[in-house]
Amino acid sequence: MGQNKLERFAELNEFDNVFQPAFDDTFRKDWVLKGKWHKEIFKNDNPIVLELGCGKGEYTVGLGKRYPDKNFIGIDIKGNRMWVGAKEALENDMNNIRFLRTRIEIIESFFAENEISEIWITFPDPQLKRGKKRLTSARFLNAYKTFLRKDGVVHLKTDNRELHDFTNEIAKLNNLSVVAKETDLYNSDIDSDILAIKTYYEQQYLNQGLPITYIQFGLNNNELINPPFDKEEK
Ligand SMILES: C[S@@+](CC[C@H](N)C(=O)[O-])C[C@H]1O[C@@H](n2cnc3c(N)ncnc32)[C@H](O)[C@@H]1O
């Protein structure tokens, strides 16, 4: 492991805006802060927004700057990437930002019903061969449903057309409301300051000339979300 990485890990342990729960405290059990983020951490009732697979946390920090009246939690398993966003948030005294280092597979251990208002998924690993691991698979969407408010939305930004189409298909199949959908975001009519935040991975794809896709949808039906028939989740 590089020196830089080791130094970052050591620093991350000292950052008071980063939580790194032990696996044994979270696997198949509720973590201590589940249901308590508003009261004990942010100390306000402002909406809480998650960024899943946040990497260096460009959306967590970028949105946090634009919306001081909302709270943001960046989630990723990689500490040395998260260090970048956490450091910037600390240096700018951003009290509306936290980072959580964990696996998204156990996300239900961390948030209670209606605790979360919005979810951003930014350039996730597409997991084309392992449907169940896709962050917009039925399995994950059903997990998000347990804590996302009924009026909440999920945003997916990706360069991967197959993942974008899969997500659109699962939304359609399950009668989820698709609020916005673009297959070439930066050549579309959408002119949004929020969508113009660029992540580290996004910049690499843009440098290669790849179109960036975007879809925003709700999880607003009461049924269990099913995978597309022809793509059994494995
Ligand atoms: C392709 S990177 C994108 C990072 C960042 N969002 C960006 O756009 O630059 C995917 C990120 O998701 C994280 N990740 C992938 N699977 C994960 C999982 N199951 N739980 C937590 N983090 C995960 C990886 O560690 C990585 O930082």
Short mmCIF file of C-alpha atoms and ligand atoms in Angstrom, two decimals:
data_model
loop_
_atom_site.label_atom_id
_atom_site.label_comp_id
_atom_site.label_asym_id
_atom_site.label_seq_id
_atom_site.Cartn_x
_atom_site.Cartn_y
_atom_site.Cartn_z
CA MET A 1 0.00 0.00 0.00
CA GLY A 2 1.36 3.44 -0.94
CA GLN A 3 2.47 5.85 1.76
CA ASN A 4 -0.10 8.36 0.59
CA LYS A 5 -2.88 5.83 1.09
CA LEU A 6 -1.66 4.94 4.58
CA GLU A 7 -1.50 8.61 5.56
CA ARG A 8 -5.01 9.17 4.27
CA PHE A 9 -6.35 6.19 6.21
CA ALA A 10 -4.71 7.49 9.38
CA GLU A 11 -6.18 10.96 8.82
CA LEU A 12 -9.60 9.58 7.97
CA ASN A 13 -9.75 7.97 11.42
CA GLU A 14 -9.43 11.45 12.93
CA PHE A 15 -11.98 13.21 10.69
CA ASP A 16 -15.12 13.90 12.69
CA ASN A 17 -17.28 14.06 9.54
CA VAL A 18 -16.49 10.43 8.62
CA PHE A 19 -18.08 7.29 10.07
CA GLN A 20 -16.42 3.91 9.58
CA PRO A 21 -18.63 1.42 11.39
CA ALA A 22 -17.30 -2.05 12.12
CA PHE A 23 -18.85 -4.77 9.97
CA ASP A 24 -19.94 -6.69 13.08
CA ASP A 25 -21.93 -3.66 14.28
CA THR A 26 -23.84 -3.36 11.01
CA PHE A 27 -24.22 -6.73 9.30
CA ARG A 28 -27.83 -7.92 9.65
CA LYS A 29 -28.41 -5.46 12.47
CA ASP A 30 -29.36 -1.82 12.87
CA TRP A 31 -26.44 0.52 13.39
CA VAL A 32 -26.62 2.92 16.33
CA LEU A 33 -27.40 5.98 14.21
CA LYS A 34 -30.24 4.41 12.21
CA GLY A 35 -33.22 6.76 12.57
CA LYS A 36 -31.10 9.32 14.45
CA TRP A 37 -29.24 11.22 11.71
CA HIS A 38 -31.43 14.34 11.96
CA LYS A 39 -31.46 14.60 15.72
CA GLU A 40 -28.01 13.42 16.72
CA ILE A 41 -25.81 14.24 13.75
CA PHE A 42 -27.18 17.15 11.71
CA LYS A 43 -29.20 18.63 14.59
CA ASN A 44 -31.90 19.94 12.24
CA ASP A 45 -34.89 18.62 10.27
CA ASN A 46 -33.50 19.44 6.82
CA PRO A 47 -33.80 16.78 4.11
CA ILE A 48 -31.02 14.20 3.94
CA VAL A 49 -29.58 13.31 0.52
CA LEU A 50 -27.32 10.27 -0.13
CA GLU A 51 -24.62 9.84 -2.75
CA LEU A 52 -23.99 6.11 -3.31
CA GLY A 53 -20.55 5.01 -4.53
CA CYS A 54 -19.48 8.61 -3.95
CA GLY A 55 -15.77 8.07 -4.67
CA LYS A 56 -14.18 11.45 -3.92
CA GLY A 57 -17.62 12.88 -3.14
CA GLU A 58 -17.98 15.51 -5.86
CA TYR A 59 -21.77 15.44 -5.64
CA THR A 60 -21.85 15.31 -1.86
CA VAL A 61 -19.62 18.39 -1.59
CA GLY A 62 -20.93 20.15 -4.73
CA LEU A 63 -24.57 19.83 -3.68
CA GLY A 64 -23.67 20.61 -0.08
CA LYS A 65 -22.25 23.97 -1.19
CA ARG A 66 -25.30 24.78 -3.33
CA TYR A 67 -27.84 23.64 -0.71
CA PRO A 68 -26.76 24.63 2.80
CA ASP A 69 -30.36 23.90 3.88
CA LYS A 70 -30.04 20.21 3.03
CA ASN A 71 -27.84 17.50 4.55
CA PHE A 72 -25.64 15.17 2.51
CA ILE A 73 -24.06 11.78 3.20
CA GLY A 74 -21.51 10.32 0.78
CA ILE A 75 -21.22 6.52 0.96
CA ASP A 76 -18.38 4.41 -0.40
CA ILE A 77 -16.23 1.50 0.70
CA LYS A 78 -12.95 3.13 -0.40
CA GLY A 79 -11.48 5.34 2.29
CA ASN A 80 -8.67 6.93 0.30
CA ARG A 81 -11.16 8.33 -2.26
CA MET A 82 -13.61 9.52 0.38
CA TRP A 83 -10.73 11.35 2.11
CA VAL A 84 -10.72 13.94 -0.72
CA GLY A 85 -14.35 15.03 -0.20
CA ALA A 86 -14.21 14.72 3.58
CA LYS A 87 -11.10 16.91 3.74
CA GLU A 88 -12.69 19.60 1.55
CA ALA A 89 -15.85 19.59 3.66
CA LEU A 90 -13.83 19.94 6.85
CA GLU A 91 -11.65 22.74 5.47
CA ASN A 92 -14.80 24.65 4.45
CA ASP A 93 -16.63 24.04 7.76
CA MET A 94 -19.48 22.31 5.95
CA ASN A 95 -21.64 21.05 8.80
CA ASN A 96 -24.24 19.66 6.39
CA ILE A 97 -21.88 16.95 5.09
CA ARG A 98 -20.92 13.53 6.40
CA PHE A 99 -19.29 10.48 4.86
CA LEU A 100 -20.06 6.86 5.66
CA ARG A 101 -17.59 4.16 4.79
CA THR A 102 -19.48 0.93 4.28
CA ARG A 103 -20.79 -1.50 1.68
CA ILE A 104 -24.03 -0.44 0.01
CA GLU A 105 -25.23 -4.07 0.26
CA ILE A 106 -26.01 -3.43 3.94
CA ILE A 107 -27.46 0.07 3.53
CA GLU A 108 -30.71 -0.85 5.29
CA SER A 109 -28.75 -1.08 8.54
CA PHE A 110 -28.13 2.67 8.45
CA PHE A 111 -31.36 4.49 7.64
CA ALA A 112 -34.92 4.26 8.96
CA GLU A 113 -38.27 4.66 7.20
CA ASN A 114 -38.66 8.14 5.62
CA GLU A 115 -35.24 9.26 6.86
CA ILE A 116 -33.89 9.97 3.35
CA SER A 117 -35.25 12.44 0.78
CA GLU A 118 -33.11 11.85 -2.28
CA ILE A 119 -30.47 9.45 -3.63
CA TRP A 120 -27.74 10.20 -6.16
CA ILE A 121 -25.94 7.29 -7.85
CA THR A 122 -22.96 8.71 -9.68
CA PHE A 123 -21.08 6.61 -12.24
CA PRO A 124 -21.44 3.28 -10.45
CA ASP A 125 -19.60 0.19 -11.58
CA PRO A 126 -22.12 -1.03 -14.21
CA GLN A 127 -21.93 -4.72 -13.11
CA LEU A 128 -23.30 -5.85 -16.48
CA LYS A 129 -22.53 -9.51 -15.81
CA ARG A 130 -23.86 -9.57 -12.24
CA GLY A 131 -27.33 -8.05 -12.36
CA LYS A 132 -27.93 -8.28 -8.63
CA LYS A 133 -24.88 -6.12 -7.92
CA ARG A 134 -26.13 -3.20 -10.04
CA LEU A 135 -27.05 -0.31 -7.80
CA THR A 136 -30.37 0.04 -9.66
CA SER A 137 -31.27 -3.68 -9.53
CA ALA A 138 -34.58 -4.69 -7.94
CA ARG A 139 -32.72 -5.89 -4.89
CA PHE A 140 -31.11 -2.48 -4.24
CA LEU A 141 -34.22 -0.47 -5.19
CA ASN A 142 -36.25 -2.49 -2.67
CA ALA A 143 -33.62 -1.71 -0.05
CA TYR A 144 -33.76 2.05 -0.85
CA LYS A 145 -37.57 1.93 -0.62
CA THR A 146 -37.32 1.04 3.07
CA PHE A 147 -35.91 4.49 3.91
CA LEU A 148 -36.65 6.82 0.96
CA ARG A 149 -39.57 9.19 1.49
CA LYS A 150 -42.59 8.54 -0.74
CA ASP A 151 -41.96 11.84 -2.58
CA GLY A 152 -38.22 11.09 -2.84
CA VAL A 153 -36.30 10.51 -6.06
CA VAL A 154 -33.30 8.54 -7.28
CA HIS A 155 -30.88 10.14 -9.76
CA LEU A 156 -28.55 7.99 -11.86
CA LYS A 157 -25.77 9.58 -13.87
CA THR A 158 -23.71 7.14 -15.95
CA ASP A 159 -21.74 6.83 -19.17
CA ASN A 160 -22.95 3.24 -19.47
CA ARG A 161 -25.86 3.07 -21.90
CA GLU A 162 -26.73 -0.50 -20.94
CA LEU A 163 -27.07 0.44 -17.28
CA HIS A 164 -29.13 3.49 -18.21
CA ASP A 165 -31.47 1.40 -20.39
CA PHE A 166 -31.73 -1.33 -17.75
CA THR A 167 -32.71 1.29 -15.15
CA ASN A 168 -35.32 2.78 -17.46
CA GLU A 169 -36.69 -0.71 -18.13
CA ILE A 170 -36.98 -1.63 -14.45
CA ALA A 171 -38.69 1.72 -13.76
CA LYS A 172 -41.19 1.18 -16.58
CA LEU A 173 -41.90 -2.43 -15.64
CA ASN A 174 -42.66 -1.42 -12.06
CA ASN A 175 -44.69 1.72 -12.91
CA LEU A 176 -42.19 4.00 -11.22
CA SER A 177 -42.49 7.63 -12.26
CA VAL A 178 -39.62 8.68 -14.50
CA VAL A 179 -39.15 12.40 -13.90
CA ALA A 180 -36.34 13.00 -16.41
CA LYS A 181 -34.35 10.90 -18.85
CA GLU A 182 -31.54 11.85 -21.24
CA THR A 183 -29.12 9.67 -23.20
CA ASP A 184 -26.75 12.55 -24.01
CA LEU A 185 -27.04 14.96 -21.13
CA TYR A 186 -24.65 17.65 -22.33
CA ASN A 187 -26.35 17.78 -25.74
CA SER A 188 -29.86 17.96 -24.31
CA ASP A 189 -32.30 20.68 -23.28
CA ILE A 190 -31.55 20.09 -19.63
CA ASP A 191 -29.63 23.10 -18.44
CA SER A 192 -29.06 22.50 -14.79
CA ASP A 193 -26.30 23.70 -12.57
CA ILE A 194 -26.75 20.57 -10.46
CA LEU A 195 -26.31 18.19 -13.36
CA ALA A 196 -23.23 20.07 -14.43
CA ILE A 197 -21.30 18.96 -11.35
CA LYS A 198 -18.64 16.64 -12.77
CA THR A 199 -17.22 13.70 -10.89
CA TYR A 200 -13.72 12.29 -11.24
CA TYR A 201 -14.90 9.31 -13.29
CA GLU A 202 -17.25 11.44 -15.33
CA GLN A 203 -14.36 13.65 -16.41
CA GLN A 204 -12.46 10.59 -17.68
CA TYR A 205 -15.46 9.53 -19.76
CA LEU A 206 -15.95 13.04 -21.11
CA ASN A 207 -12.27 13.13 -22.10
CA GLN A 208 -12.92 9.96 -24.12
CA GLY A 209 -15.85 11.67 -25.85
CA LEU A 210 -18.49 9.40 -24.31
CA PRO A 211 -22.05 10.71 -23.91
CA ILE A 212 -23.27 10.98 -20.33
CA THR A 213 -26.75 9.66 -19.54
CA TYR A 214 -29.12 10.70 -16.77
CA ILE A 215 -32.34 9.32 -15.37
CA GLN A 216 -34.38 10.52 -12.40
CA PHE A 217 -37.21 8.40 -11.02
CA GLY A 218 -39.34 7.85 -7.93
CA LEU A 219 -39.82 4.62 -5.95
CA ASN A 220 -43.39 5.59 -5.37
CA ASN A 221 -45.35 2.39 -5.67
CA ASN A 222 -46.33 0.19 -2.77
CA GLU A 223 -45.41 -3.10 -4.39
CA LEU A 224 -42.16 -4.98 -4.21
CA ILE A 225 -40.00 -3.97 -7.19
CA ASN A 226 -39.44 -6.83 -9.67
CA PRO A 227 -36.45 -7.35 -11.97
CA PRO A 228 -37.08 -7.29 -15.74
CA PHE A 229 -38.38 -10.74 -16.81
CA ASP A 230 -35.68 -11.43 -19.35
CA LYS A 231 -32.83 -10.45 -17.02
CA GLU A 232 -33.13 -12.62 -13.95
CA GLU A 233 -31.00 -11.09 -11.25
CA LYS A 234 -28.01 -13.22 -10.36
C1 LIG B 1 -16.62 4.00 -10.82
S1 LIG B 1 -16.43 4.62 -9.22
C2 LIG B 1 -17.31 6.17 -9.26
C3 LIG B 1 -16.90 7.09 -8.14
C4 LIG B 1 -17.54 8.50 -8.19
N1 LIG B 1 -18.96 8.44 -8.00
C5 LIG B 1 -17.21 9.16 -9.49
O1 LIG B 1 -18.10 9.30 -10.34
O2 LIG B 1 -16.05 9.58 -9.66
C6 LIG B 1 -17.52 3.59 -8.28
C7 LIG B 1 -17.39 3.77 -6.78
O3 LIG B 1 -18.33 2.96 -6.12
C8 LIG B 1 -17.73 2.33 -5.01
N2 LIG B 1 -18.46 1.08 -4.78
C9 LIG B 1 -18.67 0.12 -5.71
N3 LIG B 1 -19.42 -0.87 -5.16
C10 LIG B 1 -19.66 -0.50 -3.88
C11 LIG B 1 -20.37 -1.12 -2.81
N4 LIG B 1 -20.98 -2.27 -2.96
N5 LIG B 1 -20.42 -0.48 -1.62
C12 LIG B 1 -19.79 0.72 -1.46
N6 LIG B 1 -19.10 1.34 -2.45
C13 LIG B 1 -19.03 0.74 -3.63
C14 LIG B 1 -16.29 2.13 -5.40
O4 LIG B 1 -15.45 2.04 -4.26
C15 LIG B 1 -16.02 3.39 -6.24
O5 LIG B 1 -15.50 4.45 -5.47
#
